[in-house]
Short mmCIF file of C-alpha atoms in Angstrom, two decimals:
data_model
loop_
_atom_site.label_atom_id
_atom_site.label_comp_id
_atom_site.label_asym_id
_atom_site.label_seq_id
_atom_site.Cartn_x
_atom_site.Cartn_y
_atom_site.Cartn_z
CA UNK M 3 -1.07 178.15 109.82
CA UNK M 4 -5.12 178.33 109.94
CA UNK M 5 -5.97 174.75 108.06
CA UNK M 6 -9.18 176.25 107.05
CA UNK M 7 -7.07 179.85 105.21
CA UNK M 8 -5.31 177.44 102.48
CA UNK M 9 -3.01 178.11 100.12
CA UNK M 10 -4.50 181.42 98.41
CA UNK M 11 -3.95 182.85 102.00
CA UNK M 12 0.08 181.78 102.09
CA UNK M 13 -0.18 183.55 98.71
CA UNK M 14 -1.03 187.01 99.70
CA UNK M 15 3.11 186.78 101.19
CA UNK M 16 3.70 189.60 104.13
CA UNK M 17 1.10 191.67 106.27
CA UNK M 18 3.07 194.85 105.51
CA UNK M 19 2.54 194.96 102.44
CA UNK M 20 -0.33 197.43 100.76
CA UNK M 21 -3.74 196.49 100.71
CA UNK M 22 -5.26 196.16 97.47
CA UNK M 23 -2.71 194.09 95.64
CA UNK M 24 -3.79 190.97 93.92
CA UNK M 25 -1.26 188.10 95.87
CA UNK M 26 -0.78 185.88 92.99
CA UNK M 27 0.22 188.71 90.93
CA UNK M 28 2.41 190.71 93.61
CA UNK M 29 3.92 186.58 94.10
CA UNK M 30 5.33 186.34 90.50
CA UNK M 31 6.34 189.88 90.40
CA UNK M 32 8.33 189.08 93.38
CA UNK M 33 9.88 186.30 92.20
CA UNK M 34 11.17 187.84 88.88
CA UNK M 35 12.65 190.22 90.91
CA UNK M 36 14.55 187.34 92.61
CA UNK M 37 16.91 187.44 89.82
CA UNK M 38 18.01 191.40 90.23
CA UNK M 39 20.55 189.23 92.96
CA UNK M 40 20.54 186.02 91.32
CA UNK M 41 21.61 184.72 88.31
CA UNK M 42 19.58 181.37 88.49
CA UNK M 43 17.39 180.68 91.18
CA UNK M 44 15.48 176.89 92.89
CA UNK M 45 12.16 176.04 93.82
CA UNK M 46 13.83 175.97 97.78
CA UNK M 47 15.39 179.43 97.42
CA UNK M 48 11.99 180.47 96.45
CA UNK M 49 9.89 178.60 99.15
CA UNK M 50 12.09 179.86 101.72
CA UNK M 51 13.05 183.52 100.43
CA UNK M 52 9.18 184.33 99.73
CA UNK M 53 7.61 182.00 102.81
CA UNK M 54 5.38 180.60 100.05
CA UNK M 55 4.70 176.24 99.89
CA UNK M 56 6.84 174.50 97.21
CA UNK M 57 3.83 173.40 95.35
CA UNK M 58 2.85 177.09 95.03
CA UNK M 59 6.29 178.01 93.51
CA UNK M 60 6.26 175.26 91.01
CA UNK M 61 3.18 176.48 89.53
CA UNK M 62 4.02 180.07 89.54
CA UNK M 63 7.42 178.79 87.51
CA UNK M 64 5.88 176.36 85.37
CA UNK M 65 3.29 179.31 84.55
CA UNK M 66 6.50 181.23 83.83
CA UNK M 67 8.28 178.81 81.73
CA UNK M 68 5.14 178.30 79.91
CA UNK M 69 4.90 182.09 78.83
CA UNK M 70 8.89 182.30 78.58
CA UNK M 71 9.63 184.44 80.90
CA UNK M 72 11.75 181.91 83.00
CA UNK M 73 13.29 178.69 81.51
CA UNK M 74 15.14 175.61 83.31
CA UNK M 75 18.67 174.94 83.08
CA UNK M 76 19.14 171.22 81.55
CA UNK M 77 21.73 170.20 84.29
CA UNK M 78 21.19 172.02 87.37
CA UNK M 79 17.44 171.96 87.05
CA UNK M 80 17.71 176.03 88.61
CA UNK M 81 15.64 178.42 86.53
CA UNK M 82 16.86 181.39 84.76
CA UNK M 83 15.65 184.39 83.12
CA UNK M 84 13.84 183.27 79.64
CA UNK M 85 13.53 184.54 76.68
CA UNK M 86 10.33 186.54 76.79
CA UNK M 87 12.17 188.55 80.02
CA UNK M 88 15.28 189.44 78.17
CA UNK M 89 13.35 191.04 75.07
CA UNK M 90 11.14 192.77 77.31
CA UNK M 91 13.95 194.20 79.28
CA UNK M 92 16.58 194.87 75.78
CA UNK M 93 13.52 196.38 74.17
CA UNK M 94 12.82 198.78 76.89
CA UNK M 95 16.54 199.85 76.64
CA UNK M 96 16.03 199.88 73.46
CA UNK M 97 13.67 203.02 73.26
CA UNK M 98 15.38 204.67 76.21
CA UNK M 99 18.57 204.64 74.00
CA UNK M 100 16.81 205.84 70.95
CA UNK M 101 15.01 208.66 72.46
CA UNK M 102 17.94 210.16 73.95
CA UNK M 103 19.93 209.31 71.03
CA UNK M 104 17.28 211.11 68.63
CA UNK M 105 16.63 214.52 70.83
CA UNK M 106 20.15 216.00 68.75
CA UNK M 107 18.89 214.24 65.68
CA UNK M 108 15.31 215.97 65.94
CA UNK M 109 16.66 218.97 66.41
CA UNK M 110 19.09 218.89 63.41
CA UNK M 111 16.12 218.35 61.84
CA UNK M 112 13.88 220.85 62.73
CA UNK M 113 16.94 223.17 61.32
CA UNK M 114 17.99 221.72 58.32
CA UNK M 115 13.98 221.75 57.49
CA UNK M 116 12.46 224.59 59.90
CA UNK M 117 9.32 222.37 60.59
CA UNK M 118 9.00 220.35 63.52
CA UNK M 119 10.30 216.93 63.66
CA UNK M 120 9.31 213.89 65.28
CA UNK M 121 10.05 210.33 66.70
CA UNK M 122 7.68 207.74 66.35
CA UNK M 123 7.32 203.97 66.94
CA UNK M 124 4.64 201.26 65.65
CA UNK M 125 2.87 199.45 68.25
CA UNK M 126 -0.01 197.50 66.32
CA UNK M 127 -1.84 199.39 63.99
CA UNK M 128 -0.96 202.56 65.95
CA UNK M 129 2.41 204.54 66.32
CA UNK M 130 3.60 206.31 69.58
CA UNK M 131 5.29 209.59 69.72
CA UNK M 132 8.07 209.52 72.03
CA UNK M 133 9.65 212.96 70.96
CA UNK M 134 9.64 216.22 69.17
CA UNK M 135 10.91 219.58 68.71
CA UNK M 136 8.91 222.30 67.67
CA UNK M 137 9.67 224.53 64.63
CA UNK M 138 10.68 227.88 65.16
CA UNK M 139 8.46 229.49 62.84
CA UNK M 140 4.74 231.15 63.52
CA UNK M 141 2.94 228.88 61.84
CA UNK M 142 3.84 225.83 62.57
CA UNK M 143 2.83 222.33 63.55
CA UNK M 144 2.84 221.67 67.38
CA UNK M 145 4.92 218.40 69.08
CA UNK M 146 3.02 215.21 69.18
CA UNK M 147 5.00 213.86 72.58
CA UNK M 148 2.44 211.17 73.87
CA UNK M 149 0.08 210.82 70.96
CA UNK M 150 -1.17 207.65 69.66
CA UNK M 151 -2.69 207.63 65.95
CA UNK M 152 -3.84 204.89 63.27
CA UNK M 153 -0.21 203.96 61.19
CA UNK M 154 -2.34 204.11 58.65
CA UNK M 155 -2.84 207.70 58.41
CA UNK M 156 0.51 208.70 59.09
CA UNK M 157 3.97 209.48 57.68
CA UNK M 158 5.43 208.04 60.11
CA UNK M 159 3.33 204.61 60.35
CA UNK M 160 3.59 204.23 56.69
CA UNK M 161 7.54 204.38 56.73
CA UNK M 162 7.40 201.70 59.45
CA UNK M 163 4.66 199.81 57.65
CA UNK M 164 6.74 199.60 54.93
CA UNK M 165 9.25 197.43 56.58
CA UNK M 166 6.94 194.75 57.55
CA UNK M 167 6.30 191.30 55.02
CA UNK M 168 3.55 191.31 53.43
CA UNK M 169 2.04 188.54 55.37
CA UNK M 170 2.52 190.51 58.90
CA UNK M 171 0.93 193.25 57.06
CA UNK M 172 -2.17 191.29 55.91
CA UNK M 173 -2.15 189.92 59.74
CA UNK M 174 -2.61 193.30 61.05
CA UNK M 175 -5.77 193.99 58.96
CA UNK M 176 -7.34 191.22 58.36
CA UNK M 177 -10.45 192.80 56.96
CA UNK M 178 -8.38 195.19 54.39
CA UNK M 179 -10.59 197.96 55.65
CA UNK M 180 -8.55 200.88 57.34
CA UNK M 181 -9.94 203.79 59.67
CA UNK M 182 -10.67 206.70 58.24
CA UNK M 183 -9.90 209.48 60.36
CA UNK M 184 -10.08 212.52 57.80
CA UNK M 185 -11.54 212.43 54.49
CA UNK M 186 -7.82 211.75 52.88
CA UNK M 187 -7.08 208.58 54.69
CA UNK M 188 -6.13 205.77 53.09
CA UNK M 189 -9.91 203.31 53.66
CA UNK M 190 -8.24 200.00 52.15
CA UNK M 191 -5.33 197.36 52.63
CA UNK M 192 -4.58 197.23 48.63
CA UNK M 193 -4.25 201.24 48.65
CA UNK M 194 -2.41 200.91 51.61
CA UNK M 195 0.01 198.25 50.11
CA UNK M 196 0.47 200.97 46.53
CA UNK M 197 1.49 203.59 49.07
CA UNK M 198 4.28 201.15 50.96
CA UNK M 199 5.81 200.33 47.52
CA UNK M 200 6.44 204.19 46.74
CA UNK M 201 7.92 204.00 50.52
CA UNK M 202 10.44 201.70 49.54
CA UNK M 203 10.55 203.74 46.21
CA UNK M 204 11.95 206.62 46.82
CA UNK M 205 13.26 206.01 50.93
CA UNK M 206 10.57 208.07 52.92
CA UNK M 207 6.34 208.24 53.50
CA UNK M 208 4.08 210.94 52.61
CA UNK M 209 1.25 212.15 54.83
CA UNK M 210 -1.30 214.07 52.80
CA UNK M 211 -3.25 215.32 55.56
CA UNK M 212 -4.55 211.86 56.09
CA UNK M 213 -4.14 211.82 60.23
CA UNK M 214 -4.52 215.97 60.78
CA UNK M 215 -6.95 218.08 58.29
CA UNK M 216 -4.88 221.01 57.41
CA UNK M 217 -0.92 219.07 58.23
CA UNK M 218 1.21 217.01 56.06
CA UNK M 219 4.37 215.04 56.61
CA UNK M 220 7.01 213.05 55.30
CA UNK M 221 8.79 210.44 57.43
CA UNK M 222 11.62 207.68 57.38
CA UNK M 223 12.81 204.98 58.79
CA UNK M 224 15.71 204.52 61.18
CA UNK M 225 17.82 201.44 60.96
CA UNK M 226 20.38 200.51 63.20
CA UNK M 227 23.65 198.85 62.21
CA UNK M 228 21.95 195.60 61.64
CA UNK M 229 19.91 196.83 59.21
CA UNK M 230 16.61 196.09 62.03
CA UNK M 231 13.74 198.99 61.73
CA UNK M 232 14.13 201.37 65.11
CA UNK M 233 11.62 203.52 64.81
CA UNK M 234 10.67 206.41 62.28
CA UNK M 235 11.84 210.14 62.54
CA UNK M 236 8.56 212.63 60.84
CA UNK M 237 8.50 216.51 59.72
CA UNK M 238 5.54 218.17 59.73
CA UNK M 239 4.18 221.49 58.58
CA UNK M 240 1.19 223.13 57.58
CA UNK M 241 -1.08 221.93 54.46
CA UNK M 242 -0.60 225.32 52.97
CA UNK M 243 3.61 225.32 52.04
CA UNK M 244 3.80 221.36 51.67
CA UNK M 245 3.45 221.57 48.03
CA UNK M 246 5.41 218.38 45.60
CA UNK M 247 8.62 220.56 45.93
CA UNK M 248 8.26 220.80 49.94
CA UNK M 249 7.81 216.55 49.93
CA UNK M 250 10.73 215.82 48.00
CA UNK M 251 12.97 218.26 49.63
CA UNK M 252 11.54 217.97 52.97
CA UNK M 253 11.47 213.81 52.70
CA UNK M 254 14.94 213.78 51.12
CA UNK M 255 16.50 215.73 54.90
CA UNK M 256 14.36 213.20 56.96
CA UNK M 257 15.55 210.34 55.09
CA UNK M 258 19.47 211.59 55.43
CA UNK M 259 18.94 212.16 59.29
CA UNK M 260 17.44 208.72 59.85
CA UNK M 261 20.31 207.44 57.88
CA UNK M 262 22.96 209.68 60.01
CA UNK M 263 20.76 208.75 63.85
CA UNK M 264 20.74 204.74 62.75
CA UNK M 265 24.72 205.04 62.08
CA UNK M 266 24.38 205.39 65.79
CA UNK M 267 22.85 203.00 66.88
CA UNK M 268 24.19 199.28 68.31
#
């Protein structure tokens, strides 16, 4: 090899590869991938399976080990997949499962409730909509697949929000000043933290057009087995029939579907 290329050159790993990628990233990515075929894998293997200098794969797995992703067995000194990697990978099963799981559950509850119904997970201070299915009447709500919204503000956040301590909570607004995205939202941490008690209360969240001027929704949580927080199934309908009655009803069906989806869940 070219003395005056170096290392970073060995690190950019075959010609026939794309231009464009960034080598030390494509290198790790790589060697993760080393262990679709391998259930532990050595600096040597490495060296020799991606033509890359031993020093180089020592870094990129002490890097590794650092972060968790890979972790080194006590006697044979071989790395294997670390903690970090196996979350990341059960976790992405995870919502795969649930979202098929919850299309029959969504749509049992758009029935039992004839408004559209939802499935929603916390990331942050934000939940994701993974799912929904659309009410069959005129006037309705639409789905909310791919949105992103402040927890805050919604139904669904708050029933997720509800099942975090208090410290975690505090940790993800740390100046107890919340977004207001309509003039009903919830602007504080301590109003925020009223609201979560009547969560655990009476078993779902109420959204009083605090995300959506002119939509409300109720939401709750979805458990599995182990009792661990899933995600949140949400109902919405128009401001104009969610009256006190509609709520209780309305949050009283989500509640019993979460309960009946979570039953089926590992």
């Amino acid at each position: 090899m070219d003395a005056t290329r170096g290392e970073d050159a060995e690190e950019t790993g075959p010609a026939d590869r794309p231009s464009g990628l960034i080598g030390a990233v494509d290198n790790v990515l790589r060697l993760l991938r080393l262990f679709e075929d391998h259930e532990m894998i050595r600096v040597n293997q490495v060296a020799r399976d991606m033509n890359l200098s031993r020093s180089t794969v020592h870094r990129m797995l002490a890097t590794l080990s650092h972060h968790q992703f890979v972790e080194q067995d006590e006697f044979s000194r071989a790395y294997k997949p670390g903690p970090a990697l196996v979350d990341i990978g059960l976790a992405v099963l995870d919502n795969i499962d649930i979202r098929g799981l919850a299309h029959n559950a969504l749509v049992e509850l758009r029935d039992r409730t004839t408004e559209t119904a939802h499935l929603a997970l916390l990331r942050g201070t934000d939940v994701v909509y993974l799912d929904s299915v659309e009410s069959k009447q005129v006037l309705r709500t639409g789905g909310r697949v791919g949105w992103t919204l402040p927890a805050h503000g919604t139904a669904a956040g708050k029933a997720l929000l509800a099942e975090l301590p208090d410290a975690e909570l505090a940790a993800l607004y740390p100046s107890g000043e919340l977004e207001a995205v309509t003039p009903r939202t919830l602007t504080t941490l301590d109003e925020l933290r009223r609201q979560l008690a009547e969560v655990r209360r009476v078993g779902y969240a109420l959204n009083d057009a605090e995300s959506e001027e002119g939509v409300s929704a109720v939401a709750a949580v979805v458990r599995d087995k182990r009792g661990r927080p899933r995600a949140a199934l949400a109902t919405t309908a128009p401001l104009s029939r969610a009256g006190a009655v509609w709520a209780a009803e309305t949050g009283g069906a989500t509640a019993a579907v979460a309960r009946e989806l979570g039953a089926r869940l590992g």
